[in-house]
CSV table of C-alpha atoms (C1' of nucleotides) in Angstrom, one decimal:
chain,number,residue,atom,x,y,z
R,1,MET,CA,-28.2,-8.2,-54.9
R,2,ASN,CA,-28.9,-11.3,-52.9
R,3,PHE,CA,-26.5,-14.3,-52.4
R,4,SER,CA,-27.6,-16.5,-55.3
R,5,LYS,CA,-27.9,-13.6,-57.8
R,6,GLU,CA,-24.5,-12.4,-56.8
R,7,ILE,CA,-22.9,-15.8,-57.1
R,8,THR,CA,-24.4,-16.4,-60.5
R,9,HIS,CA,-23.4,-13.0,-61.7
R,10,TRP,CA,-19.9,-13.6,-60.6
R,11,TYR,CA,-19.9,-16.9,-62.4
R,12,PHE,CA,-20.8,-15.5,-65.8
R,13,GLN,CA,-18.0,-13.0,-65.5
R,14,ASN,CA,-15.3,-15.4,-64.2
R,15,LYS,CA,-16.0,-18.9,-65.2
R,16,ARG,CA,-13.2,-21.0,-66.7
R,17,ASP,CA,-13.6,-22.4,-70.2
R,18,LEU,CA,-13.9,-26.1,-69.5
R,19,PRO,CA,-15.0,-28.8,-72.0
R,20,TRP,CA,-17.8,-30.2,-70.0
R,21,ARG,CA,-19.4,-26.8,-69.9
R,22,LYS,CA,-20.0,-27.0,-73.6
R,23,THR,CA,-22.5,-29.8,-73.4
R,24,LYS,CA,-25.6,-31.1,-71.7
R,25,ASP,CA,-25.0,-34.7,-72.8
R,26,PRO,CA,-25.7,-36.7,-69.6
R,27,TYR,CA,-23.0,-39.2,-70.5
R,28,ARG,CA,-20.3,-36.5,-70.7
R,29,ILE,CA,-21.6,-34.7,-67.6
R,30,TRP,CA,-21.7,-38.0,-65.7
R,31,LEU,CA,-18.2,-38.8,-66.9
R,32,SER,CA,-16.8,-35.4,-65.8
R,33,GLU,CA,-18.5,-35.6,-62.4
R,34,ILE,CA,-17.2,-39.1,-61.6
R,35,MET,CA,-13.7,-38.0,-62.6
R,36,LEU,CA,-13.8,-34.8,-60.6
R,37,GLN,CA,-14.8,-36.5,-57.3
R,38,GLN,CA,-12.1,-35.6,-54.8
R,39,THR,CA,-10.0,-34.5,-57.8
R,40,ARG,CA,-8.9,-31.1,-58.9
R,41,VAL,CA,-10.0,-29.8,-62.3
R,42,ALA,CA,-6.4,-29.5,-63.5
R,43,GLN,CA,-5.7,-33.2,-62.7
R,44,GLY,CA,-8.9,-34.5,-64.2
R,45,LEU,CA,-8.9,-32.5,-67.4
R,46,PRO,CA,-6.5,-34.6,-69.4
R,47,TYR,CA,-8.3,-37.8,-68.4
R,48,TYR,CA,-11.6,-36.3,-69.5
R,49,GLN,CA,-10.1,-35.6,-72.9
R,50,LYS,CA,-8.7,-39.1,-73.2
R,51,PHE,CA,-12.0,-40.8,-72.2
R,52,THR,CA,-14.2,-38.7,-74.5
R,53,GLU,CA,-11.8,-39.4,-77.4
R,54,GLU,CA,-11.6,-43.2,-76.7
R,55,PHE,CA,-15.2,-43.6,-75.6
R,56,PRO,CA,-17.4,-40.9,-77.4
R,57,THR,CA,-20.6,-42.6,-76.2
R,58,VAL,CA,-21.8,-44.7,-73.4
R,59,TYR,CA,-21.9,-47.6,-75.8
R,60,ASP,CA,-18.2,-47.4,-76.5
R,61,LEU,CA,-17.5,-47.4,-72.8
R,62,ALA,CA,-19.8,-50.3,-72.2
R,63,LYS,CA,-18.2,-52.6,-74.7
R,64,ALA,CA,-14.6,-51.8,-73.6
R,65,GLU,CA,-12.5,-54.3,-71.5
R,66,GLU,CA,-12.4,-53.3,-67.8
R,67,SER,CA,-8.6,-53.4,-67.9
R,68,HIS,CA,-8.6,-50.9,-70.8
R,69,VAL,CA,-10.8,-48.5,-68.7
R,70,LEU,CA,-8.4,-48.9,-65.8
R,71,LYS,CA,-5.4,-48.3,-68.0
R,72,LEU,CA,-6.8,-45.0,-69.1
R,73,TRP,CA,-7.7,-44.2,-65.5
R,74,GLN,CA,-4.2,-45.0,-64.4
R,75,GLY,CA,-2.8,-42.2,-62.2
R,76,LEU,CA,-6.1,-40.6,-61.3
R,77,GLY,CA,-6.6,-42.6,-58.1
R,78,TYR,CA,-9.7,-44.0,-56.4
R,79,TYR,CA,-9.9,-46.8,-58.9
R,80,SER,CA,-13.3,-48.0,-57.7
R,81,ARG,CA,-14.6,-44.9,-59.6
R,82,ALA,CA,-13.3,-46.5,-62.8
R,83,ARG,CA,-14.8,-49.9,-62.1
R,84,ASN,CA,-18.1,-48.4,-61.1
R,85,LEU,CA,-18.0,-46.2,-64.2
R,86,HIS,CA,-17.6,-49.2,-66.4
R,87,PHE,CA,-20.3,-51.1,-64.5
R,88,THR,CA,-22.8,-48.3,-64.9
R,89,ALA,CA,-22.0,-47.8,-68.6
R,90,LYS,CA,-23.0,-51.4,-69.1
R,91,ASP,CA,-26.0,-51.0,-66.9
R,92,ILE,CA,-27.2,-48.0,-68.9
R,93,VAL,CA,-26.8,-49.8,-72.2
R,94,ASN,CA,-28.4,-53.0,-70.9
R,95,ASN,CA,-31.2,-51.8,-68.7
R,96,TYR,CA,-31.9,-48.2,-69.6
R,97,ASN,CA,-31.8,-48.5,-73.4
R,98,GLY,CA,-28.6,-46.4,-73.5
R,99,GLU,CA,-30.2,-43.4,-71.9
R,100,PHE,CA,-29.5,-41.9,-68.5
R,101,PRO,CA,-32.3,-41.5,-66.1
R,102,ASN,CA,-33.5,-37.8,-65.9
R,103,THR,CA,-34.3,-37.3,-62.2
R,104,TYR,CA,-32.2,-37.0,-59.1
R,105,LYS,CA,-34.0,-39.9,-57.5
R,106,ALA,CA,-33.5,-42.3,-60.4
R,107,LEU,CA,-29.8,-41.2,-60.9
R,108,LEU,CA,-29.1,-42.1,-57.3
R,109,LYS,CA,-29.7,-45.8,-58.1
R,110,LEU,CA,-26.6,-45.9,-60.4
R,111,LYS,CA,-23.5,-47.4,-58.9
R,112,GLY,CA,-20.9,-44.8,-58.1
R,113,VAL,CA,-23.5,-42.0,-58.2
R,114,GLY,CA,-24.2,-40.5,-54.8
R,115,ASP,CA,-26.0,-37.5,-53.6
R,116,TYR,CA,-23.6,-35.0,-55.1
R,117,THR,CA,-23.3,-36.6,-58.5
R,118,ALA,CA,-27.0,-37.2,-58.9
R,119,SER,CA,-27.7,-33.6,-58.0
R,120,ALA,CA,-25.1,-32.4,-60.5
R,121,ILE,CA,-26.4,-34.4,-63.4
R,122,ALA,CA,-30.1,-33.7,-62.6
R,123,SER,CA,-29.6,-30.0,-62.4
R,124,ILE,CA,-27.0,-29.5,-65.2
R,125,CYS,CA,-28.6,-31.8,-67.7
R,126,PHE,CA,-32.3,-31.7,-66.8
R,127,ASP,CA,-32.7,-28.4,-64.9
R,128,GLU,CA,-34.0,-30.1,-61.8
R,129,ILE,CA,-33.9,-27.9,-58.6
R,130,GLU,CA,-31.5,-30.0,-56.6
R,131,PRO,CA,-28.5,-28.4,-55.0
R,132,VAL,CA,-25.1,-29.8,-55.2
R,133,VAL,CA,-23.0,-29.9,-52.0
R,134,ASP,CA,-19.4,-30.6,-52.7
R,135,GLY,CA,-16.3,-29.4,-50.8
R,136,ASN,CA,-16.6,-26.0,-52.4
R,137,VAL,CA,-20.2,-25.5,-51.4
R,138,TYR,CA,-19.5,-26.6,-47.8
R,139,ARG,CA,-16.8,-23.9,-47.6
R,140,VAL,CA,-18.7,-21.1,-49.3
R,141,LEU,CA,-21.8,-21.7,-47.1
R,142,ALA,CA,-19.9,-22.2,-43.9
R,143,ARG,CA,-18.0,-19.0,-44.4
R,144,TYR,CA,-20.8,-16.8,-45.7
R,145,PHE,CA,-23.2,-17.8,-43.0
R,146,ASP,CA,-20.5,-18.4,-40.3
R,147,ILE,CA,-21.5,-22.0,-39.5
R,148,ASP,CA,-19.1,-24.1,-37.5
R,149,ILE,CA,-20.9,-27.4,-37.5
R,150,PRO,CA,-18.4,-29.9,-38.8
R,151,ILE,CA,-19.1,-30.5,-42.5
R,152,ASN,CA,-18.4,-34.2,-42.3
R,153,SER,CA,-20.7,-34.8,-39.4
R,154,THR,CA,-24.2,-36.2,-39.8
R,155,GLU,CA,-25.7,-33.0,-38.6
R,156,GLY,CA,-23.4,-30.9,-40.9
R,157,ILE,CA,-24.3,-32.9,-44.0
R,158,LYS,CA,-28.0,-32.5,-43.3
R,159,THR,CA,-27.7,-28.8,-42.3
R,160,PHE,CA,-25.7,-27.7,-45.4
R,161,LYS,CA,-27.9,-29.6,-47.8
R,162,LYS,CA,-30.9,-27.9,-46.3
R,163,LEU,CA,-29.2,-24.5,-46.5
R,164,ALA,CA,-28.2,-25.2,-50.1
R,165,PHE,CA,-31.8,-25.8,-50.9
R,166,GLU,CA,-32.6,-22.4,-49.5
R,167,VAL,CA,-30.1,-20.5,-51.5
R,168,ILE,CA,-30.3,-22.3,-54.9
R,169,ASP,CA,-31.7,-20.2,-57.7
R,170,PRO,CA,-34.9,-22.2,-58.7
R,171,LYS,CA,-35.0,-20.4,-62.1
R,172,ASP,CA,-31.5,-21.6,-63.1
R,173,PRO,CA,-30.3,-24.5,-60.9
R,174,ALA,CA,-27.9,-25.6,-63.6
R,175,ASN,CA,-25.9,-22.5,-63.7
R,176,PHE,CA,-26.3,-21.7,-60.0
R,177,ASN,CA,-24.8,-25.1,-58.9
R,178,GLN,CA,-21.8,-24.7,-61.2
R,179,ALA,CA,-21.5,-21.1,-60.1
R,180,ILE,CA,-21.3,-21.8,-56.4
R,181,MET,CA,-18.7,-24.5,-57.0
R,182,GLU,CA,-16.6,-22.4,-59.3
R,183,PHE,CA,-16.9,-19.5,-56.8
R,184,GLY,CA,-15.5,-21.8,-54.1
R,185,ALA,CA,-12.7,-23.1,-56.3
R,186,VAL,CA,-11.5,-19.7,-57.6
R,187,GLN,CA,-12.6,-17.0,-55.2
R,188,CYS,CA,-13.6,-18.5,-51.8
R,189,LYS,CA,-10.7,-21.0,-52.0
R,190,PRO,CA,-9.4,-23.0,-49.0
R,191,GLN,CA,-6.2,-21.1,-48.3
R,192,SER,CA,-5.8,-17.4,-48.2
R,193,PRO,CA,-8.9,-16.3,-50.1
R,194,ASN,CA,-8.7,-12.7,-51.2
R,195,CYS,CA,-11.7,-11.3,-49.4
R,196,THR,CA,-10.8,-7.8,-50.3
R,197,ILE,CA,-11.9,-8.4,-53.9
R,198,CYS,CA,-14.9,-10.6,-53.0
R,199,PRO,CA,-18.3,-9.4,-54.3
R,200,LEU,CA,-19.9,-10.9,-51.2
R,201,ALA,CA,-17.6,-9.3,-48.7
R,202,SER,CA,-20.2,-6.8,-47.4
R,203,SER,CA,-22.6,-9.5,-46.4
R,204,CYS,CA,-20.3,-12.4,-45.5
R,205,LEU,CA,-20.8,-13.3,-41.8
R,206,GLY,CA,-17.6,-15.3,-41.6
R,207,LEU,CA,-15.6,-12.3,-42.8
R,208,LYS,CA,-17.5,-10.0,-40.4
R,209,ASN,CA,-16.7,-12.2,-37.5
R,210,LYS,CA,-13.1,-12.9,-38.6
R,211,ARG,CA,-13.7,-16.6,-38.8
R,212,VAL,CA,-13.0,-17.2,-42.5
R,213,GLY,CA,-9.6,-18.7,-41.5
R,214,ILE,CA,-11.1,-21.4,-39.3
R,215,LEU,CA,-14.1,-22.3,-41.6
R,216,PRO,CA,-15.2,-24.7,-42.6
R,217,VAL,CA,-14.8,-26.9,-39.5
R,218,LYS,CA,-14.0,-30.6,-40.2
R,219,LEU,CA,-13.8,-33.6,-37.9
R,220,LYS,CA,-10.2,-34.9,-37.6
R,221,LYS,CA,-9.2,-37.8,-39.9
R,222,THR,CA,-7.8,-41.1,-38.7
R,223,LYS,CA,-4.1,-41.6,-38.7
R,224,VAL,CA,-2.1,-43.3,-41.4
R,225,LYS,CA,-0.9,-46.8,-41.3
R,226,ASN,CA,2.6,-47.9,-42.3
R,227,ARG,CA,3.1,-50.9,-44.6
R,228,TRP,CA,6.3,-52.4,-46.1
R,229,PHE,CA,6.0,-53.6,-49.7
R,230,ASN,CA,8.8,-55.6,-51.3
R,231,TYR,CA,8.1,-56.1,-55.0
R,232,LEU,CA,9.8,-59.0,-56.7
R,233,VAL,CA,10.8,-58.0,-60.2
R,234,VAL,CA,11.5,-61.3,-62.0
R,235,VAL,CA,13.8,-61.0,-65.0
R,236,SER,CA,14.2,-64.1,-67.0
R,237,THR,CA,16.6,-64.8,-69.8
R,238,GLN,CA,13.6,-64.9,-72.2
R,239,GLU,CA,12.7,-61.3,-71.9
R,240,GLN,CA,9.8,-62.1,-69.5
R,241,THR,CA,8.6,-61.0,-66.1
R,242,LEU,CA,5.7,-61.7,-63.7
R,243,LEU,CA,2.7,-59.5,-63.0
R,244,GLU,CA,-0.2,-60.3,-60.8
R,245,GLU,CA,-3.6,-58.7,-60.5
R,246,ARG,CA,-4.7,-57.3,-57.1
R,247,LYS,CA,-8.0,-58.9,-56.1
R,248,GLY,CA,-10.3,-58.8,-53.1
R,249,LYS,CA,-10.5,-55.9,-50.8
R,250,GLY,CA,-8.0,-53.0,-50.3
R,251,ILE,CA,-6.1,-50.6,-52.4
R,252,TRP,CA,-5.7,-50.9,-56.2
R,253,GLN,CA,-8.3,-53.6,-57.0
R,254,GLY,CA,-8.0,-54.7,-60.5
R,255,LEU,CA,-4.6,-53.1,-61.1
R,256,TYR,CA,-1.5,-55.2,-61.7
R,257,GLN,CA,1.8,-55.3,-59.8
R,258,PHE,CA,5.0,-57.3,-59.5
R,259,PRO,CA,4.6,-60.3,-57.1
R,260,LEU,CA,4.6,-58.8,-53.6
R,261,LEU,CA,6.2,-59.8,-50.4
R,262,GLU,CA,4.7,-57.7,-47.7
R,263,THR,CA,6.5,-57.5,-44.4
R,264,THR,CA,5.9,-55.8,-41.0
R,265,LYS,CA,9.2,-53.9,-41.2
R,266,GLU,CA,12.1,-53.1,-43.4
R,267,VAL,CA,13.8,-56.2,-44.8
R,268,GLU,CA,17.4,-56.4,-43.9
R,269,ASN,CA,18.3,-60.0,-44.8
R,270,ILE,CA,16.4,-61.0,-47.8
R,271,GLU,CA,17.8,-64.5,-47.4
R,272,LYS,CA,15.5,-65.0,-44.5
R,273,TYR,CA,12.6,-64.8,-46.9
R,274,GLN,CA,14.0,-67.4,-49.3
R,275,ALA,CA,11.2,-69.9,-48.8
R,276,GLU,CA,8.4,-67.3,-49.0
R,277,ILE,CA,9.8,-65.8,-52.2
R,278,GLU,CA,10.1,-69.3,-53.7
R,279,GLU,CA,6.4,-69.8,-53.0
R,280,ILE,CA,5.3,-66.4,-54.3
R,281,ILE,CA,7.1,-66.6,-57.6
R,282,ASN,CA,7.2,-70.4,-57.9
R,283,ILE,CA,10.9,-70.4,-58.8
R,284,LYS,CA,13.7,-72.0,-56.8
R,285,ASP,CA,16.7,-71.1,-58.8
R,286,PHE,CA,17.4,-67.3,-58.8
R,287,SER,CA,19.7,-64.6,-57.6
R,288,ILE,CA,18.3,-61.5,-55.9
R,289,THR,CA,19.6,-57.9,-55.6
R,290,GLN,CA,18.0,-54.8,-54.3
R,291,PHE,CA,17.2,-52.1,-56.9
R,292,ASN,CA,16.7,-49.1,-54.7
R,293,LYS,CA,18.7,-49.2,-51.5
R,294,LYS,CA,16.8,-46.3,-50.2
R,295,ILE,CA,13.2,-47.3,-49.5
R,296,LYS,CA,10.7,-45.0,-51.1
R,297,VAL,CA,7.7,-43.9,-49.1
R,298,HIS,CA,4.7,-43.8,-51.3
R,299,LYS,CA,2.1,-41.7,-49.5
R,300,LEU,CA,-1.6,-42.4,-49.8
R,301,SER,CA,-4.1,-40.4,-47.8
R,302,HIS,CA,-4.5,-43.2,-45.3
R,303,GLN,CA,-1.4,-45.4,-45.8
R,304,HIS,CA,2.4,-44.9,-46.1
R,305,LEU,CA,3.8,-47.6,-48.2
R,306,HIS,CA,7.5,-48.2,-47.6
R,307,THR,CA,8.5,-49.8,-50.9
R,308,THR,CA,11.5,-51.4,-52.4
R,309,PHE,CA,12.1,-53.3,-55.6
R,310,TRP,CA,14.1,-56.6,-55.7
R,311,ILE,CA,15.5,-57.7,-59.0
R,312,VAL,CA,15.1,-61.5,-59.2
R,313,GLU,CA,17.2,-63.0,-62.0
R,314,THR,CA,16.6,-66.5,-63.2
R,315,ALA,CA,17.4,-68.7,-66.2
R,316,ASN,CA,14.1,-70.6,-65.7
R,317,SER,CA,11.2,-70.2,-68.1
R,318,LEU,CA,8.2,-68.5,-66.5
R,319,LYS,CA,5.0,-70.4,-66.3
R,320,ASN,CA,2.7,-67.3,-66.4
R,321,GLY,CA,5.2,-64.9,-67.6
R,322,ILE,CA,4.4,-61.9,-69.7
R,323,SER,CA,6.7,-60.5,-72.4
R,324,LEU,CA,8.5,-57.3,-71.5
R,325,GLN,CA,7.0,-55.7,-74.7
R,326,GLU,CA,3.5,-56.1,-73.2
R,327,ILE,CA,4.2,-54.6,-69.8
R,328,ARG,CA,3.0,-51.1,-70.5
R,329,LYS,CA,-0.5,-52.4,-71.5
R,330,TYR,CA,-1.4,-53.4,-68.0
R,331,PRO,CA,-3.0,-50.9,-65.6
R,332,VAL,CA,-0.7,-50.4,-62.7
R,333,PRO,CA,-0.5,-48.1,-59.6
R,334,ILE,CA,1.6,-45.0,-60.3
R,335,LEU,CA,4.2,-46.4,-58.0
R,336,ILE,CA,4.7,-49.4,-60.3
R,337,GLY,CA,4.4,-47.3,-63.4
R,338,ASN,CA,7.2,-45.0,-62.2
R,339,PHE,CA,9.5,-48.0,-61.5
R,340,ILE,CA,8.8,-49.5,-65.0
R,341,GLU,CA,9.9,-46.2,-66.6
R,342,GLU,CA,12.9,-45.9,-64.4
R,343,PHE,CA,14.1,-49.5,-64.7
R,344,ASN,CA,13.4,-49.6,-68.4
R,345,PHE,CA,14.2,-53.4,-68.5
D,1,DA,C1',-20.8,-43.1,-37.3
D,2,DA,C1',-16.4,-44.3,-38.8
D,3,DT,C1',-13.3,-46.0,-42.2
D,4,DT,C1',-11.5,-46.9,-46.7
D,5,DC,C1',-10.9,-46.1,-51.0
D,6,DG,C1',-5.0,-42.1,-54.7
D,7,DG,C1',-2.5,-39.0,-56.2
D,8,DG,C1',-1.0,-34.4,-56.7
D,9,DG,C1',-0.5,-29.5,-55.5
D,10,DG,C1',-0.1,-25.5,-52.6
D,11,DA,C1',1.4,-23.0,-48.4
K,1,DT,C1',4.4,-31.4,-43.0
K,2,DC,C1',-0.5,-30.8,-43.5
K,3,DC,C1',-4.7,-30.0,-45.9
K,4,DC,C1',-7.7,-30.2,-49.7
K,5,DC,C1',-9.6,-31.6,-54.0
K,6,DA,C1',-16.8,-30.8,-58.5
K,7,DG,C1',-17.5,-38.0,-52.9
K,8,DA,C1',-19.2,-42.9,-52.7
K,9,DA,C1',-19.2,-47.3,-50.7
K,10,DT,C1',-18.4,-50.3,-47.1
K,11,DT,C1',-17.9,-51.5,-42.4
DNA sequence: AATTCGGGGGA
DNA sequence: TCCCCAGAATT
């Protein structure tokens, strides 16, 4: 049996029972693909359930408030995916008569849909012969053919896409694409793959040359930056607090947070920042205490956020205050969400 | 071509 | 700790 036949055969015997494998509805396939970008199946699954329940069709998603979409997305990360998801839902309803385009080329025009996702939808929903190349496919191909070109280099991206075209089963691209990804996720996994039970072991060049452990090769990533976040949790006597929306560039666009004082290092004397704090929260009369004496380091892939929460008590009424009853309706970074649960106002 | 977008899980 | 995850958009 050749490579693609063996992969597909393995798939039919070993595939997991996942909800998006029960449909060819482009809306649901699109939804699942966006959610699973850089995200494990186990992490994305509950979000897929929530979204399909709350927004059964693209029309339901299109008419939702963006903050509602972000709230349901809360905790999944890479929030531009959620904003682009909502934008494209409206785009489909307004400019495509509610129907997804049915070719790879046309799908690529949708915001948030790149090469991988366009290939996935085109092949799974419309049986187009277009190979998907995700992290799993890079790994399977690099190992099986023993290729050490860095997968995140320009040459690597081009080489592996070409190779994927050569191995795809033209008679069943939908199942082949899902098969090679599933194979990568379950059998040819990143750490300690069990090659002794692999159906492709006899023809795998990486295994033959004892290079499975170093493949695939990836260019090194940039180092993380450190930032110091001081959140100002205003507590008024009227059961209110302040939240602000993150706008502009950077992390967590469109999500809410407590007013933020960002510093270049750990704050030791909060009194030194009295004037800045007054300006940020627009209150002069307050007392301030530190909630967590130990700074928590919230680790993102490219930033380490050294965060602490300051409780700011005031008798003033808040101009743009929100009631504490409403606080859980706002989409917030998981960091803020955890604090809200812990502090419990 | 390189960087920037989260958060969680496994070794 | 470090790496990776059904990548895309921006710089």
